[in-house]
PDB file of C-alpha atoms in Angstrom:
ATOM      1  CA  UNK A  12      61.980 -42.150 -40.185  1.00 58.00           C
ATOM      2  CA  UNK A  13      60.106 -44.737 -38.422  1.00 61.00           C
ATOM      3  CA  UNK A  14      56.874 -44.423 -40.697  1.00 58.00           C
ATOM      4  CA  UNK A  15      59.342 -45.190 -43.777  1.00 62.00           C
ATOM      5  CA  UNK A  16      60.546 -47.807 -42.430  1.00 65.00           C
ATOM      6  CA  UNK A  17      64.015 -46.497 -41.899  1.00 65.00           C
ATOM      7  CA  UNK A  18      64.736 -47.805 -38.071  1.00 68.00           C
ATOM      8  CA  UNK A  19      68.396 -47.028 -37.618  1.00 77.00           C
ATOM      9  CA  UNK A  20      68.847 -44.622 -40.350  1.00 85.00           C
ATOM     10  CA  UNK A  21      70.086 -41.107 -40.166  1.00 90.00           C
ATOM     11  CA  UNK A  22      69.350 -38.654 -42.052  1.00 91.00           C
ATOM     12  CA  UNK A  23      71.379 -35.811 -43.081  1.00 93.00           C
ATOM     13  CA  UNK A  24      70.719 -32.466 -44.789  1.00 92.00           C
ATOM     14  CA  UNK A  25      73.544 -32.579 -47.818  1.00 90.00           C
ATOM     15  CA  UNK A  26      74.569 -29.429 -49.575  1.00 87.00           C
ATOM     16  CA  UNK A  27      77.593 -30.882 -51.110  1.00 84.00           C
ATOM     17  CA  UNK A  28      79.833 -28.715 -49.190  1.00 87.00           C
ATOM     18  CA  UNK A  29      82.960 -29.353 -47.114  1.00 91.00           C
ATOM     19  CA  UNK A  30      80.875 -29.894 -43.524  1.00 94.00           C
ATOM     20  CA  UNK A  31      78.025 -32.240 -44.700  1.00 93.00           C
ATOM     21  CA  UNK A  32      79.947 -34.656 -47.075  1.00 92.00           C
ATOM     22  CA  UNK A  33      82.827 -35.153 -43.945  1.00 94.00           C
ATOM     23  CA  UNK A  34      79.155 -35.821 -41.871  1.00 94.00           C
ATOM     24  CA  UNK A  35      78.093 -38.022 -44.169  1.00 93.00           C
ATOM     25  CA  UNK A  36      81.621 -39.905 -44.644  1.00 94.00           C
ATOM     26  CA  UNK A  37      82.232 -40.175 -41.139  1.00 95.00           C
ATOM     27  CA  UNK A  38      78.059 -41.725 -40.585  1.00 94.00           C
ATOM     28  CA  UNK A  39      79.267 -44.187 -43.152  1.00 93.00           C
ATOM     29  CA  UNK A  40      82.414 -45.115 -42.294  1.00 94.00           C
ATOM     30  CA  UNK A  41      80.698 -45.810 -38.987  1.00 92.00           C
ATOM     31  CA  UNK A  42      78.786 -48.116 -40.404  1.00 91.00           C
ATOM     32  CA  UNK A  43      75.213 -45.807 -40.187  1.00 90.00           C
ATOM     33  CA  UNK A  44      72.434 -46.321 -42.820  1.00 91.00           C
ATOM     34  CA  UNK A  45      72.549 -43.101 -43.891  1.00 93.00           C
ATOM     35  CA  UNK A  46      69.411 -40.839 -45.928  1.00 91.00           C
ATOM     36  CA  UNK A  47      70.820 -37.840 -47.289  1.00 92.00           C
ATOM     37  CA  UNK A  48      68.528 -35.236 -47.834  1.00 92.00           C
ATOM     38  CA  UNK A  49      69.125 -32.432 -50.701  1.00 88.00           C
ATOM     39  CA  UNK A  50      67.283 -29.853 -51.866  1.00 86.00           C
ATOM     40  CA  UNK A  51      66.854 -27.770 -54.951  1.00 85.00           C
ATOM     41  CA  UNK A  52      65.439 -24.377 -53.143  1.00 86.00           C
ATOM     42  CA  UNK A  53      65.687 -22.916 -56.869  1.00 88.00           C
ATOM     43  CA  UNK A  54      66.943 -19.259 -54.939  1.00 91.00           C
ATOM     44  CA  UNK A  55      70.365 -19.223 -56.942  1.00 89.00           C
ATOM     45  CA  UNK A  56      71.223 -19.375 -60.171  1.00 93.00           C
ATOM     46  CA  UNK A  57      72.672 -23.051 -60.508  1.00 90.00           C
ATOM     47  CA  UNK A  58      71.349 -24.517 -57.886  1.00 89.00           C
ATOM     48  CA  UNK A  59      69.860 -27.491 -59.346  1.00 90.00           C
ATOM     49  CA  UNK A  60      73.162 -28.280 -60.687  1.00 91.00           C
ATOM     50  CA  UNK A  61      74.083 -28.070 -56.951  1.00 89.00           C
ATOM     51  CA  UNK A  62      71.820 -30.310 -55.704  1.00 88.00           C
ATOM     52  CA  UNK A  63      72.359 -33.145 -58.230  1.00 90.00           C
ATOM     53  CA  UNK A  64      76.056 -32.750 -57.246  1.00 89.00           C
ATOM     54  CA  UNK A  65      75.205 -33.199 -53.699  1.00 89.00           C
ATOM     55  CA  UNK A  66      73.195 -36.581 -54.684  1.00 89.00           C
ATOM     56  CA  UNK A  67      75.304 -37.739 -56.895  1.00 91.00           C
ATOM     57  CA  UNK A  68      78.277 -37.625 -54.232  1.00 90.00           C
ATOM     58  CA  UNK A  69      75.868 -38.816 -51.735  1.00 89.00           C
ATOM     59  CA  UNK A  70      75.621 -41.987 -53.970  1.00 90.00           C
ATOM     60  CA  UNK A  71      79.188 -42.164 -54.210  1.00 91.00           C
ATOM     61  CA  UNK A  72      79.707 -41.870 -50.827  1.00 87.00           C
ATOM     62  CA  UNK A  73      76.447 -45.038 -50.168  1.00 80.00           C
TER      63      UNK A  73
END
């Protein structure tokens, strides 16, 4: 994170499910710079859909 310059960010693996978003929520509501990190792994059928849920949330989210 350091070599991006990303300091005092934390980054966190977002699938869109129940377990990351509340992660991400809670980072945020804390006040955290927060990188989320999701991945198309193209294994599933609709799983780039997946994925640009995930982001888009993540933006919601900031």
């Amino acid at each position: 994170m350091r070599a991006a310059g990303l300091d005092h960010a934390v980054a966190v693996g977002l699938s869109g499910g129940a377990d990351s978003l509340a992660l991400m929520a809670a980072l945020v509501a804390e006040g955290h710079e927060v990188l989320a990190l999701c991945v198309d792994h193209g294994l599933q059928d609709g799983s780039r859909a997946q994925a640009e849920r995930a982001a888009e949330q993540a933006r919601t989210l900031g």
